[in-house]
RNA sequence: GGUGUGGUACCCAAGUGGCUUAAGGGGAAAGUCUGCAAAACUUUUAUUCGACAGUUCGAAUCUGUCCCACACCUCCA
């Protein structure tokens, strides 16, 4: 039984899809006005794990992710500049070039992290008509009003507005730290359609029944999920920051227009805790996957790191912790490589043990995606002396469908081919010194090679060289 | 000011009333092996879960008080 923590009920619930054996899943993707940082990727990774666990359970998932390329304003109070337009202006590019550039980078990092692409990407600018239709739908049902700068949703008309975030509207008013547009009827009202400023020509703007303008940020997800997955579907996910505003407003729009329940299960991934070095795309201070690569980490080191914490808990990011993950992952890889080169084959005698491991693993991942516990099961199997190498690989490959650490495709040749001839020559010299019992010289050579970044170790067959 | 979350070994991090006198990874230490190392293998590394009370046959897990961090109500995945 698969259990998932539903933000709506704040509790773990058994996952029961609308259509048996199938699931519709939508996740809020990137706003492509800048690079995605490693915090963003923690969320995309969580969604990847969710997708993999659903599929591991034999559920046929239709997975949609949006790309926000318009309408996301600098302030969620529907004020300030459009993030895309602002960034384009700064870089002297068109918004379309900008979108293409950062989307491409996002795809690259996604692939490097072994994150499975969705079945469909929906780009906000490709669904302008659907968004306008939805605003019209809300207008016809009387949920909207007009201000000098756009069409707004009147949240006071919904009895259960804010149910996802358990918003305390009165408390919000008292605690408001900023002033909000005086034209808004309620503090929680939000823009559905923004009119282009009269004195400014936007790069992205469209005709609409209300005048030339662009869609509000929230409407895209309501319109696009409706277009692909229908009025009522199974899972919607994103980062925790989306609970109080973005997802709250999506629910309001969708349920007001469609007149039925929008999404059954809302799942949210917690933030990566950067300690004092808080990452914020708006300040331009953040760590990207490329930063990690430049520092000598592999993208999958980061994936391994993410697997060590539960998605609903903040995870502390430090380079010390990343080093630990890198070491752990290297150990795992070297064990797997050793198993692959072994000729022990599966025996039927241990079928029961293998099955027990898989059952245990399934219990962990189905308990609200408990990856740390699932990883513990993996290590237990890896170190289990009652299993031979063939049996262990059987288990490891099976688990890696969820972990996504690329263990099945690991190839020892990859590492060997990187060794320069100079280093190989030195290693051969050392073997010669050893054969003459000149251990002093042998140790000197090993030290020299170590300084050059390689490690020589002896084995029965001779020596092996490893990049440090 | 309001709201919420969390404090588990040297680090990361599970566990949320008895299966646990607390998983797993990293790190560290010892042994086997080795010319010496490395790897591998074996073993060790929290009688204790922020502090103090309380509930209970029984608590890291529930309650209360206090201390400390962080997050959100500005932008954020």
Short mmCIF file of C-alpha atoms (C1' of nucleotides) in Angstrom, two decimals:
data_model
loop_
_atom_site.label_atom_id
_atom_site.label_comp_id
_atom_site.label_asym_id
_atom_site.label_seq_id
_atom_site.Cartn_x
_atom_site.Cartn_y
_atom_site.Cartn_z
CA UNK A 1 0.00 0.00 0.00
CA UNK A 2 1.43 3.33 -1.08
CA UNK A 3 1.00 6.12 1.44
CA UNK A 4 1.70 9.76 0.67
CA UNK A 5 1.61 12.81 2.90
CA UNK A 6 -1.16 15.06 1.66
CA UNK A 7 -0.77 18.74 2.49
CA UNK A 8 -4.55 19.11 2.35
CA UNK A 9 -5.07 16.84 5.35
CA UNK A 10 -1.59 17.19 6.84
CA UNK A 11 -1.41 13.44 7.14
CA UNK A 12 -0.26 10.35 5.32
CA UNK A 13 -3.02 8.91 3.19
CA UNK A 14 -3.29 5.77 1.15
CA UNK A 15 -2.89 6.66 -2.52
CA UNK A 16 -6.06 5.77 -4.39
CA UNK A 17 -6.04 7.08 -7.97
CA UNK A 18 -9.10 8.43 -9.71
CA UNK A 19 -8.73 5.71 -12.33
CA UNK A 20 -7.39 2.42 -10.97
CA UNK A 21 -3.78 1.78 -11.96
CA UNK A 22 -3.31 5.22 -13.47
CA UNK A 23 -2.28 8.58 -12.13
CA UNK A 24 -2.25 12.12 -13.43
CA UNK A 25 0.57 14.16 -11.95
CA UNK A 26 1.42 17.81 -12.37
CA UNK A 27 4.36 19.66 -10.96
CA UNK A 28 5.27 23.30 -10.98
CA UNK A 29 8.41 23.60 -13.01
CA UNK A 30 10.98 26.33 -13.31
CA UNK A 31 10.58 29.98 -14.13
CA UNK A 32 13.20 30.28 -16.83
CA UNK A 33 14.58 33.73 -16.19
CA UNK A 34 17.78 32.42 -14.63
CA UNK A 35 19.70 29.22 -13.88
CA UNK A 36 18.09 26.68 -11.60
CA UNK A 37 20.07 26.30 -8.39
CA UNK A 38 20.66 23.17 -6.36
CA UNK A 39 17.76 24.06 -4.10
CA UNK A 40 15.42 24.11 -7.08
CA UNK A 41 16.78 20.75 -8.05
CA UNK A 42 16.03 19.30 -4.66
CA UNK A 43 12.38 19.81 -5.50
CA UNK A 44 12.67 18.41 -9.01
CA UNK A 45 14.53 15.45 -7.53
CA UNK A 46 11.72 14.86 -5.04
CA UNK A 47 9.22 14.88 -7.88
CA UNK A 48 11.41 12.44 -9.77
CA UNK A 49 11.41 10.08 -6.79
CA UNK A 50 7.65 10.37 -6.53
CA UNK A 51 7.30 9.51 -10.22
CA UNK A 52 9.68 6.56 -9.91
CA UNK A 53 7.93 5.20 -6.85
CA UNK A 54 4.54 5.41 -8.54
CA UNK A 55 5.92 3.56 -11.56
CA UNK A 56 7.72 1.03 -9.33
CA UNK A 57 4.29 0.27 -7.94
CA UNK A 58 3.08 -0.46 -11.44
CA UNK A 59 1.03 2.69 -11.72
CA UNK A 60 0.83 4.19 -15.19
CA UNK A 61 1.64 7.86 -14.67
CA UNK A 62 0.91 10.74 -16.97
CA UNK A 63 3.31 13.39 -15.79
CA UNK A 64 3.12 17.05 -16.76
CA UNK A 65 5.49 19.84 -15.82
CA UNK A 66 5.12 23.46 -16.75
CA UNK A 67 7.75 25.93 -17.82
CA UNK A 68 6.91 29.43 -16.67
CA UNK A 69 8.04 31.89 -19.28
CA UNK A 70 5.65 34.74 -18.63
CA UNK A 71 3.70 36.45 -15.91
CA UNK A 72 5.78 35.61 -12.86
CA UNK A 73 6.24 39.00 -11.29
CA UNK A 74 9.04 40.09 -9.04
CA UNK A 75 6.52 40.34 -6.24
CA UNK A 76 3.76 37.84 -5.66
CA UNK A 77 1.54 40.73 -4.69
CA UNK A 78 0.98 41.20 -8.42
CA UNK A 79 3.23 44.17 -8.49
CA UNK A 80 6.66 44.87 -9.81
CA UNK A 81 8.20 43.78 -13.04
CA UNK A 82 7.80 40.50 -14.85
CA UNK A 83 10.81 38.38 -13.97
CA UNK A 84 11.32 37.35 -17.57
CA UNK A 85 11.13 40.85 -18.98
CA UNK A 86 13.39 42.22 -16.30
CA UNK A 87 16.07 39.59 -16.78
CA UNK A 88 15.91 39.92 -20.57
CA UNK A 89 16.37 43.64 -20.32
CA UNK A 90 19.40 43.24 -18.10
CA UNK A 91 21.04 40.77 -20.46
CA UNK A 92 20.03 42.60 -23.62
CA UNK A 93 18.26 39.58 -25.01
CA UNK A 94 14.73 38.90 -26.11
CA UNK A 95 12.56 37.07 -23.62
CA UNK A 96 12.26 34.24 -26.09
CA UNK A 97 16.02 33.84 -26.37
CA UNK A 98 16.21 33.99 -22.61
CA UNK A 99 13.57 31.35 -22.19
CA UNK A 100 15.24 29.05 -24.67
CA UNK A 101 18.65 29.49 -23.09
CA UNK A 102 17.65 28.79 -19.51
CA UNK A 103 15.24 26.03 -20.46
CA UNK A 104 18.09 24.32 -22.30
CA UNK A 105 20.29 24.62 -19.27
CA UNK A 106 17.56 23.25 -17.07
CA UNK A 107 17.21 20.21 -19.33
CA UNK A 108 20.94 19.62 -19.25
CA UNK A 109 21.14 19.66 -15.46
CA UNK A 110 18.01 17.55 -15.22
CA UNK A 111 19.62 14.87 -17.39
CA UNK A 112 22.89 15.01 -15.49
CA UNK A 113 20.96 14.33 -12.30
CA UNK A 114 19.13 11.36 -13.83
CA UNK A 115 15.81 13.09 -13.36
CA UNK A 116 13.25 11.50 -15.66
CA UNK A 117 11.61 14.06 -17.96
CA UNK A 118 7.85 14.47 -17.75
CA UNK A 119 5.67 13.08 -20.51
CA UNK A 120 4.68 16.60 -21.44
CA UNK A 121 6.18 20.00 -20.80
CA UNK A 122 3.69 22.83 -21.02
CA UNK A 123 5.03 26.29 -21.65
CA UNK A 124 2.89 29.12 -20.36
CA UNK A 125 3.16 31.09 -23.59
CA UNK A 126 1.87 28.11 -25.57
CA UNK A 127 -1.39 28.12 -23.63
CA UNK A 128 -2.48 31.74 -23.71
CA UNK A 129 -5.85 30.88 -25.23
CA UNK A 130 -6.61 28.32 -22.52
CA UNK A 131 -5.68 30.84 -19.85
CA UNK A 132 -7.91 33.51 -21.35
CA UNK A 133 -10.73 30.97 -21.55
CA UNK A 134 -10.37 30.20 -17.90
CA UNK A 135 -10.45 33.84 -16.91
CA UNK A 136 -13.60 34.22 -19.03
CA UNK A 137 -15.08 31.24 -17.24
CA UNK A 138 -14.38 32.89 -13.88
CA UNK A 139 -15.74 36.18 -15.12
CA UNK A 140 -18.99 34.55 -16.25
CA UNK A 141 -19.39 32.95 -12.86
CA UNK A 142 -18.88 36.29 -11.15
CA UNK A 143 -15.59 35.65 -9.39
CA UNK A 144 -13.70 38.54 -10.94
CA UNK A 145 -13.48 42.30 -10.79
CA UNK A 146 -11.55 44.87 -12.73
CA UNK A 147 -9.00 47.33 -11.44
CA UNK A 148 -6.92 49.88 -13.30
CA UNK A 149 -4.23 47.32 -13.98
CA UNK A 150 -6.06 44.08 -14.56
CA UNK A 151 -8.67 41.47 -13.78
CA UNK A 152 -8.63 40.12 -10.25
CA UNK A 153 -10.05 37.12 -8.46
CA UNK A 154 -12.26 37.94 -5.50
CA UNK A 155 -11.17 35.44 -2.89
CA UNK A 156 -13.84 36.47 -0.41
CA UNK A 157 -16.42 34.68 -2.56
CA UNK A 158 -15.00 31.28 -1.72
CA UNK A 159 -15.87 29.85 1.67
CA UNK A 160 -12.88 27.57 1.78
CA UNK A 161 -10.26 29.87 0.28
CA UNK A 162 -6.89 29.10 1.83
CA UNK A 163 -7.79 25.58 2.94
CA UNK A 164 -4.54 24.14 1.64
CA UNK A 165 -2.35 26.48 3.63
CA UNK A 166 -4.84 26.78 6.52
CA UNK A 167 -4.52 30.51 6.03
CA UNK A 168 -5.63 32.82 8.77
CA UNK A 169 -6.87 35.75 6.70
CA UNK A 170 -7.31 38.07 9.66
CA UNK A 171 -3.85 37.19 10.89
CA UNK A 172 -2.47 37.94 7.45
CA UNK A 173 -3.88 41.44 7.57
CA UNK A 174 -2.42 42.12 10.97
CA UNK A 175 0.92 40.66 10.09
CA UNK A 176 1.25 42.25 6.69
CA UNK A 177 4.71 43.68 6.41
CA UNK A 178 4.15 45.43 3.16
CA UNK A 179 1.41 47.57 1.80
CA UNK A 180 -0.71 46.13 -0.94
CA UNK A 181 -2.60 47.61 -3.82
CA UNK A 182 -5.45 49.72 -2.56
CA UNK A 183 -7.58 48.64 -5.48
CA UNK A 184 -7.66 45.05 -4.28
CA UNK A 185 -10.79 44.22 -2.34
CA UNK A 186 -9.10 41.63 -0.18
CA UNK A 187 -5.51 41.11 0.82
CA UNK A 188 -5.54 37.65 -0.71
CA UNK A 189 -7.03 38.64 -4.08
CA UNK A 190 -4.76 38.03 -7.03
CA UNK A 191 -4.41 38.93 -10.69
CA UNK A 192 -5.83 36.69 -13.41
CA UNK A 193 -4.96 38.97 -16.28
CA UNK A 194 -2.65 41.92 -16.13
CA UNK A 195 -2.98 44.79 -18.58
CA UNK A 196 0.19 46.04 -20.23
CA UNK A 197 1.26 49.38 -18.78
CA UNK A 198 0.22 52.18 -21.12
CA UNK A 199 3.63 53.79 -21.26
CA UNK A 200 5.55 50.58 -21.82
CA UNK A 201 5.82 48.11 -24.67
CA UNK A 202 6.21 44.60 -23.35
CA UNK A 203 7.97 41.93 -25.38
CA UNK A 204 5.28 39.48 -24.43
CA UNK A 205 1.68 40.60 -24.60
CA UNK A 206 -1.51 39.32 -26.13
CA UNK A 207 -4.96 40.48 -27.14
CA UNK A 208 -7.73 39.59 -24.73
CA UNK A 209 -11.34 40.57 -24.05
CA UNK A 210 -10.00 42.95 -21.39
CA UNK A 211 -7.31 44.57 -23.47
CA UNK A 212 -3.69 43.87 -24.35
CA UNK A 213 -1.83 42.25 -21.53
CA UNK A 214 -0.53 39.02 -20.12
CA UNK A 215 -1.75 36.26 -17.84
CA UNK A 216 -1.30 36.29 -14.08
CA UNK A 217 1.17 33.79 -12.77
CA UNK A 218 -1.23 31.35 -11.15
CA UNK A 219 -3.66 30.92 -14.00
CA UNK A 220 -1.18 29.04 -16.18
CA UNK A 221 -1.08 26.00 -13.92
CA UNK A 222 -4.85 25.85 -13.61
CA UNK A 223 -5.35 26.19 -17.35
CA UNK A 224 -2.60 23.84 -18.45
CA UNK A 225 -3.31 21.08 -15.97
CA UNK A 226 -6.95 21.25 -17.05
CA UNK A 227 -5.96 21.03 -20.70
CA UNK A 228 -3.79 17.96 -20.24
CA UNK A 229 -5.06 16.15 -17.16
CA UNK A 230 -8.65 17.34 -16.90
CA UNK A 231 -10.62 19.13 -14.20
CA UNK A 232 -9.91 16.65 -11.48
CA UNK A 233 -6.68 14.68 -11.22
CA UNK A 234 -4.51 12.84 -8.72
CA UNK A 235 -1.31 14.58 -7.75
CA UNK A 236 0.03 18.10 -7.80
CA UNK A 237 3.42 18.88 -6.37
CA UNK A 238 5.98 21.60 -5.94
CA UNK A 239 8.08 23.31 -3.31
CA UNK A 240 6.67 24.20 0.11
CA UNK A 241 6.86 27.88 -0.71
CA UNK A 242 3.99 27.39 -3.14
CA UNK A 243 1.52 26.32 -0.48
CA UNK A 244 0.30 29.71 0.79
CA UNK A 245 0.02 31.62 -2.46
CA UNK A 246 0.53 29.82 -5.73
CA UNK A 247 -1.18 26.53 -4.99
CA UNK A 248 -3.80 28.17 -2.84
CA UNK A 249 -4.74 30.36 -5.78
CA UNK A 250 -4.66 27.52 -8.27
CA UNK A 251 -7.19 25.69 -6.16
CA UNK A 252 -9.36 28.78 -5.94
CA UNK A 253 -9.38 29.34 -9.70
CA UNK A 254 -9.80 25.76 -10.75
CA UNK A 255 -12.51 24.86 -8.30
CA UNK A 256 -14.40 28.10 -8.89
CA UNK A 257 -14.37 27.62 -12.65
CA UNK A 258 -14.78 23.85 -12.89
CA UNK A 259 -17.21 23.49 -10.02
CA UNK A 260 -15.52 20.33 -8.80
CA UNK A 261 -12.58 19.21 -6.74
CA UNK A 262 -9.28 20.05 -8.40
CA UNK A 263 -6.57 17.75 -7.02
CA UNK A 264 -6.73 14.83 -4.60
CA UNK A 265 -3.15 14.76 -3.32
CA UNK A 266 -0.93 17.79 -2.81
CA UNK A 267 2.70 17.00 -2.13
CA UNK A 268 5.39 19.51 -1.25
CA UNK A 269 9.14 19.23 -1.02
CA UNK A 270 11.03 21.04 1.72
CA UNK A 271 13.86 23.44 1.10
CA UNK A 272 17.54 22.81 1.07
CA UNK A 273 18.96 24.59 4.10
CA UNK A 274 21.98 26.60 3.11
CA UNK A 275 22.66 27.91 6.58
CA UNK A 276 23.92 31.46 6.46
CA UNK A 277 24.49 31.37 2.73
CA UNK A 278 20.86 31.66 1.85
CA UNK A 279 20.26 31.19 -1.84
CA UNK A 280 17.99 33.51 -3.64
CA UNK A 281 17.73 33.85 -7.36
CA UNK A 282 16.71 37.45 -6.99
CA UNK A 283 20.01 38.34 -5.34
CA UNK A 284 21.97 36.33 -7.86
CA UNK A 285 23.80 34.52 -5.08
CA UNK A 286 23.25 30.83 -5.48
CA UNK A 287 24.92 27.51 -6.17
CA UNK A 288 24.13 25.70 -9.38
CA UNK A 289 24.89 22.16 -10.40
CA UNK A 290 27.66 23.59 -12.54
CA UNK A 291 29.21 25.12 -9.41
CA UNK A 292 29.39 21.64 -7.91
CA UNK A 293 30.82 20.17 -11.11
CA UNK A 294 33.47 22.89 -11.17
CA UNK A 295 34.42 21.95 -7.63
CA UNK A 296 34.99 18.37 -8.67
CA UNK A 297 31.73 16.72 -7.69
CA UNK A 298 29.72 14.61 -10.06
CA UNK A 299 26.03 15.44 -10.46
CA UNK A 300 25.17 12.03 -9.08
CA UNK A 301 27.16 12.78 -5.93
CA UNK A 302 24.53 15.42 -5.33
CA UNK A 303 21.74 13.00 -6.13
CA UNK A 304 23.18 10.55 -3.60
CA UNK A 305 23.33 13.39 -1.09
CA UNK A 306 19.64 14.15 -1.64
CA UNK A 307 18.74 10.50 -1.13
CA UNK A 308 20.07 10.62 2.42
CA UNK A 309 17.30 12.89 3.69
CA UNK A 310 13.52 12.74 3.66
CA UNK A 311 11.81 15.14 1.26
CA UNK A 312 9.59 16.73 3.92
CA UNK A 313 12.49 17.77 6.10
CA UNK A 314 14.90 20.58 5.57
CA UNK A 315 18.25 19.22 4.56
CA UNK A 316 21.40 21.00 5.59
CA UNK A 317 23.70 21.61 2.67
CA UNK A 318 27.39 21.88 3.47
CA UNK A 319 30.37 20.81 1.45
CA UNK A 320 31.31 18.54 4.31
CA UNK A 321 27.99 16.73 3.92
CA UNK A 322 28.41 16.63 0.15
CA UNK A 323 31.86 15.11 0.61
CA UNK A 324 30.34 12.43 2.79
CA UNK A 325 27.82 11.68 0.07
CA UNK A 326 30.52 11.60 -2.57
CA UNK A 327 32.54 9.12 -0.52
CA UNK A 328 29.50 7.00 0.17
CA UNK A 329 28.57 6.95 -3.49
CA UNK A 330 32.13 6.09 -4.52
CA UNK A 331 32.15 3.20 -2.07
CA UNK A 332 28.88 1.95 -3.41
CA UNK A 333 30.08 2.21 -6.99
CA UNK A 334 33.30 0.37 -6.29
CA UNK A 335 31.41 -2.41 -4.54
CA UNK A 336 29.07 -2.70 -7.49
CA UNK A 337 31.98 -2.78 -9.93
CA UNK A 338 33.60 -5.56 -7.94
CA UNK A 339 30.37 -7.50 -8.02
CA UNK A 340 30.11 -7.05 -11.75
CA UNK A 341 33.56 -8.43 -12.35
CA UNK A 342 32.81 -11.40 -10.16
CA UNK A 343 31.58 -14.59 -11.79
CA UNK A 344 29.33 -15.70 -8.97
CA UNK A 345 25.90 -16.32 -10.35
CA UNK A 346 22.55 -16.37 -8.66
CA UNK A 347 21.51 -19.45 -6.81
CA UNK A 348 17.93 -20.30 -6.20
CA UNK A 349 18.61 -21.03 -2.58
CA UNK A 350 18.47 -17.37 -1.63
CA UNK A 351 15.32 -16.48 -3.50
CA UNK A 352 13.53 -16.01 -0.22
CA UNK A 353 16.13 -13.60 1.10
CA UNK A 354 16.07 -11.57 -2.10
CA UNK A 355 12.33 -11.39 -1.94
CA UNK A 356 12.48 -10.27 1.68
CA UNK A 357 14.77 -7.41 0.76
CA UNK A 358 12.47 -6.27 -2.00
CA UNK A 359 9.49 -6.38 0.29
CA UNK A 360 11.31 -4.40 2.91
CA UNK A 361 12.44 -1.86 0.31
CA UNK A 362 8.91 -1.48 -1.04
CA UNK A 363 7.58 -0.87 2.45
CA UNK A 364 10.05 1.95 2.95
CA UNK A 365 9.52 3.74 -0.34
CA UNK A 366 5.77 3.32 -0.04
CA UNK A 367 5.83 4.92 3.39
CA UNK A 368 5.74 8.46 2.04
CA UNK A 369 8.92 8.01 -0.01
CA UNK A 370 11.26 7.24 2.86
CA UNK A 371 14.51 7.23 0.91
CA UNK A 372 16.89 7.25 3.91
CA UNK A 373 15.31 4.02 5.16
CA UNK A 374 15.33 2.57 1.67
CA UNK A 375 19.02 3.38 1.36
CA UNK A 376 19.62 1.57 4.64
CA UNK A 377 17.96 -1.52 3.13
CA UNK A 378 20.27 -1.21 0.13
CA UNK A 379 23.37 -1.11 2.32
CA UNK A 380 22.14 -4.05 4.33
CA UNK A 381 21.77 -6.09 1.16
CA UNK A 382 25.14 -4.94 -0.18
CA UNK A 383 26.84 -6.15 3.01
CA UNK A 384 24.85 -9.33 3.44
CA UNK A 385 27.24 -12.30 3.48
CA UNK A 386 24.49 -14.76 2.83
CA UNK A 387 24.08 -13.37 -0.69
CA UNK A 388 26.50 -13.82 -3.54
CA UNK A 389 27.40 -11.10 -6.00
CA UNK A 390 24.90 -12.08 -8.67
CA UNK A 391 22.10 -11.98 -6.15
CA UNK A 392 23.22 -8.65 -4.78
CA UNK A 393 23.26 -7.13 -8.25
CA UNK A 394 19.74 -8.40 -8.82
CA UNK A 395 18.63 -6.47 -5.74
CA UNK A 396 20.73 -3.39 -6.46
CA UNK A 397 19.46 -2.99 -10.02
CA UNK A 398 15.93 -3.37 -8.82
CA UNK A 399 16.29 -0.71 -6.14
CA UNK A 400 18.13 1.61 -8.49
CA UNK A 401 14.98 1.97 -10.59
CA UNK A 402 13.94 4.26 -7.76
CA UNK A 403 17.29 5.64 -6.61
CA UNK A 404 18.42 6.49 -10.11
CA UNK A 405 22.14 6.29 -9.34
CA UNK A 406 23.05 4.72 -12.65
CA UNK A 407 24.41 1.58 -11.01
CA UNK A 408 23.38 -0.82 -13.74
CA UNK A 409 25.21 1.10 -16.44
CA UNK A 410 28.38 1.53 -14.36
CA UNK A 411 31.40 0.53 -16.33
CA UNK A 412 34.85 0.06 -14.90
CA UNK A 413 36.41 1.01 -18.26
CA UNK A 414 35.16 4.55 -17.82
CA UNK A 415 37.51 5.12 -14.95
CA UNK A 416 40.47 3.26 -16.40
CA UNK A 417 40.50 5.11 -19.69
CA UNK A 418 41.08 8.39 -17.93
CA UNK A 419 44.52 7.41 -16.65
CA UNK A 420 47.26 9.30 -18.54
CA UNK A 421 50.18 7.38 -20.02
CA UNK A 422 52.62 9.24 -17.79
CA UNK A 423 50.95 7.82 -14.71
CA UNK A 424 50.79 4.34 -16.17
CA UNK A 425 54.50 4.49 -16.93
CA UNK A 426 55.29 5.53 -13.36
CA UNK A 427 53.20 2.69 -12.03
CA UNK A 428 55.15 0.24 -14.16
CA UNK A 429 58.42 1.67 -12.92
CA UNK A 430 57.20 1.16 -9.41
CA UNK A 431 56.39 -2.47 -10.09
CA UNK A 432 59.91 -2.93 -11.34
CA UNK A 433 61.36 -1.28 -8.24
CA UNK A 434 59.22 -3.55 -6.12
CA UNK A 435 60.42 -6.65 -7.89
CA UNK A 436 63.97 -5.59 -7.01
CA UNK A 437 62.89 -5.10 -3.39
CA UNK A 438 63.64 -1.39 -3.66
CA UNK A 439 60.67 -0.41 -1.53
CA UNK A 440 62.01 3.04 -0.79
CA UNK A 441 61.91 3.92 -4.46
CA UNK A 442 58.52 2.23 -4.86
CA UNK A 443 57.05 4.33 -2.09
CA UNK A 444 58.52 7.48 -3.55
CA UNK A 445 56.89 6.77 -6.88
CA UNK A 446 53.56 6.09 -5.21
CA UNK A 447 53.85 9.40 -3.37
CA UNK A 448 54.73 11.21 -6.59
CA UNK A 449 51.74 9.73 -8.38
CA UNK A 450 49.54 10.67 -5.46
CA UNK A 451 50.64 14.27 -5.81
CA UNK A 452 49.60 14.11 -9.44
CA UNK A 453 46.16 13.08 -8.31
CA UNK A 454 46.21 9.32 -8.73
CA UNK A 455 46.30 6.43 -6.35
CA UNK A 456 48.18 3.20 -7.02
CA UNK A 457 47.16 0.11 -5.15
CA UNK A 458 48.55 -3.39 -5.41
CA UNK A 459 46.53 -6.49 -5.94
CA UNK A 460 47.12 -10.11 -6.82
CA UNK A 461 47.03 -9.34 -10.52
CA UNK A 462 49.41 -6.39 -10.34
CA UNK A 463 48.31 -2.83 -9.67
CA UNK A 464 45.29 -0.63 -10.22
CA UNK A 465 45.29 3.11 -10.66
CA UNK A 466 42.46 5.26 -9.48
CA UNK A 467 41.86 8.97 -9.89
CA UNK A 468 41.56 10.64 -6.50
"C1'" G B 1 4.01 41.57 16.03
"C1'" G B 2 1.67 37.00 13.94
"C1'" U B 3 2.16 31.80 12.22
"C1'" G B 4 4.76 27.41 11.72
"C1'" U B 5 8.84 23.82 11.92
"C1'" G B 6 12.82 21.72 14.18
"C1'" G B 7 16.72 20.62 18.17
"C1'" U B 8 19.01 12.66 17.80
"C1'" A B 9 26.82 10.75 18.16
"C1'" C B 10 32.53 14.39 15.35
"C1'" C B 11 29.32 15.53 10.47
"C1'" C B 12 24.84 14.27 7.49
"C1'" A B 13 20.42 11.71 8.83
"C1'" A B 14 16.15 7.81 9.94
"C1'" G B 15 13.05 6.50 13.84
"C1'" U B 16 7.42 9.72 16.48
"C1'" G B 17 4.43 5.15 22.82
"C1'" G B 18 6.90 -1.41 23.73
"C1'" C B 19 9.82 -5.09 17.61
"C1'" U B 20 14.93 -0.01 19.14
"C1'" U B 21 19.33 -0.15 26.25
"C1'" A B 22 18.15 4.64 18.72
"C1'" A B 23 18.64 2.61 11.22
"C1'" G B 24 22.01 3.95 7.43
"C1'" G B 25 26.06 6.85 5.24
"C1'" G B 26 30.54 9.72 6.10
"C1'" G B 27 34.54 10.29 9.47
"C1'" A B 28 37.69 8.13 13.26
"C1'" A B 29 40.00 3.82 15.77
"C1'" A B 30 41.62 -1.49 16.22
"C1'" G B 31 42.42 -6.30 13.92
"C1'" U B 32 43.09 -9.69 9.41
"C1'" C B 33 45.71 -9.05 4.84
"C1'" U B 34 50.26 -6.34 2.85
"C1'" G B 35 57.47 -5.23 2.11
"C1'" C B 36 54.56 -0.83 3.72
"C1'" A B 37 50.01 0.99 2.11
"C1'" A B 38 45.24 0.97 -0.45
"C1'" A B 39 41.02 -1.99 -1.28
"C1'" A B 40 38.37 -5.82 0.95
"C1'" C B 41 36.79 -8.28 5.36
"C1'" U B 42 35.89 -8.21 10.94
"C1'" U B 43 35.06 -5.12 15.08
"C1'" U B 44 34.47 -0.53 17.93
"C1'" U B 45 32.48 4.50 18.00
"C1'" A B 46 24.80 8.03 21.54
"C1'" U B 47 22.37 3.39 28.39
"C1'" U B 48 21.20 8.28 25.10
"C1'" C B 49 17.60 11.58 21.85
"C1'" G B 50 18.10 20.67 23.76
"C1'" A B 51 16.91 21.40 29.51
"C1'" C B 52 13.68 20.48 33.50
"C1'" A B 53 9.16 18.56 35.35
"C1'" G B 54 4.86 15.33 34.45
"C1'" U B 55 1.48 11.31 32.20
"C1'" U B 56 2.32 5.88 31.61
"C1'" C B 57 3.58 -0.79 33.54
"C1'" G B 58 6.70 1.46 29.57
"C1'" A B 59 8.68 7.78 26.18
"C1'" A B 60 13.58 10.10 21.75
"C1'" U B 61 8.38 9.49 20.65
"C1'" C B 62 2.49 12.20 24.64
"C1'" U B 63 1.69 16.91 28.05
"C1'" G B 64 3.63 21.45 30.38
"C1'" U B 65 7.40 25.11 31.16
"C1'" C B 66 11.94 26.98 29.62
"C1'" C B 67 16.36 27.55 26.33
"C1'" C B 68 18.10 27.64 21.27
"C1'" A B 69 17.84 27.58 15.95
"C1'" C B 70 15.34 28.19 11.46
"C1'" A B 71 11.35 29.23 8.09
"C1'" C B 72 6.99 31.94 6.39
"C1'" C B 73 3.76 36.43 6.70
"C1'" U B 74 8.85 40.66 1.20
"C1'" C B 75 11.47 37.17 -3.23
"C1'" C B 76 12.36 31.99 -3.24
"C1'" A B 77 11.93 25.17 -5.11
#
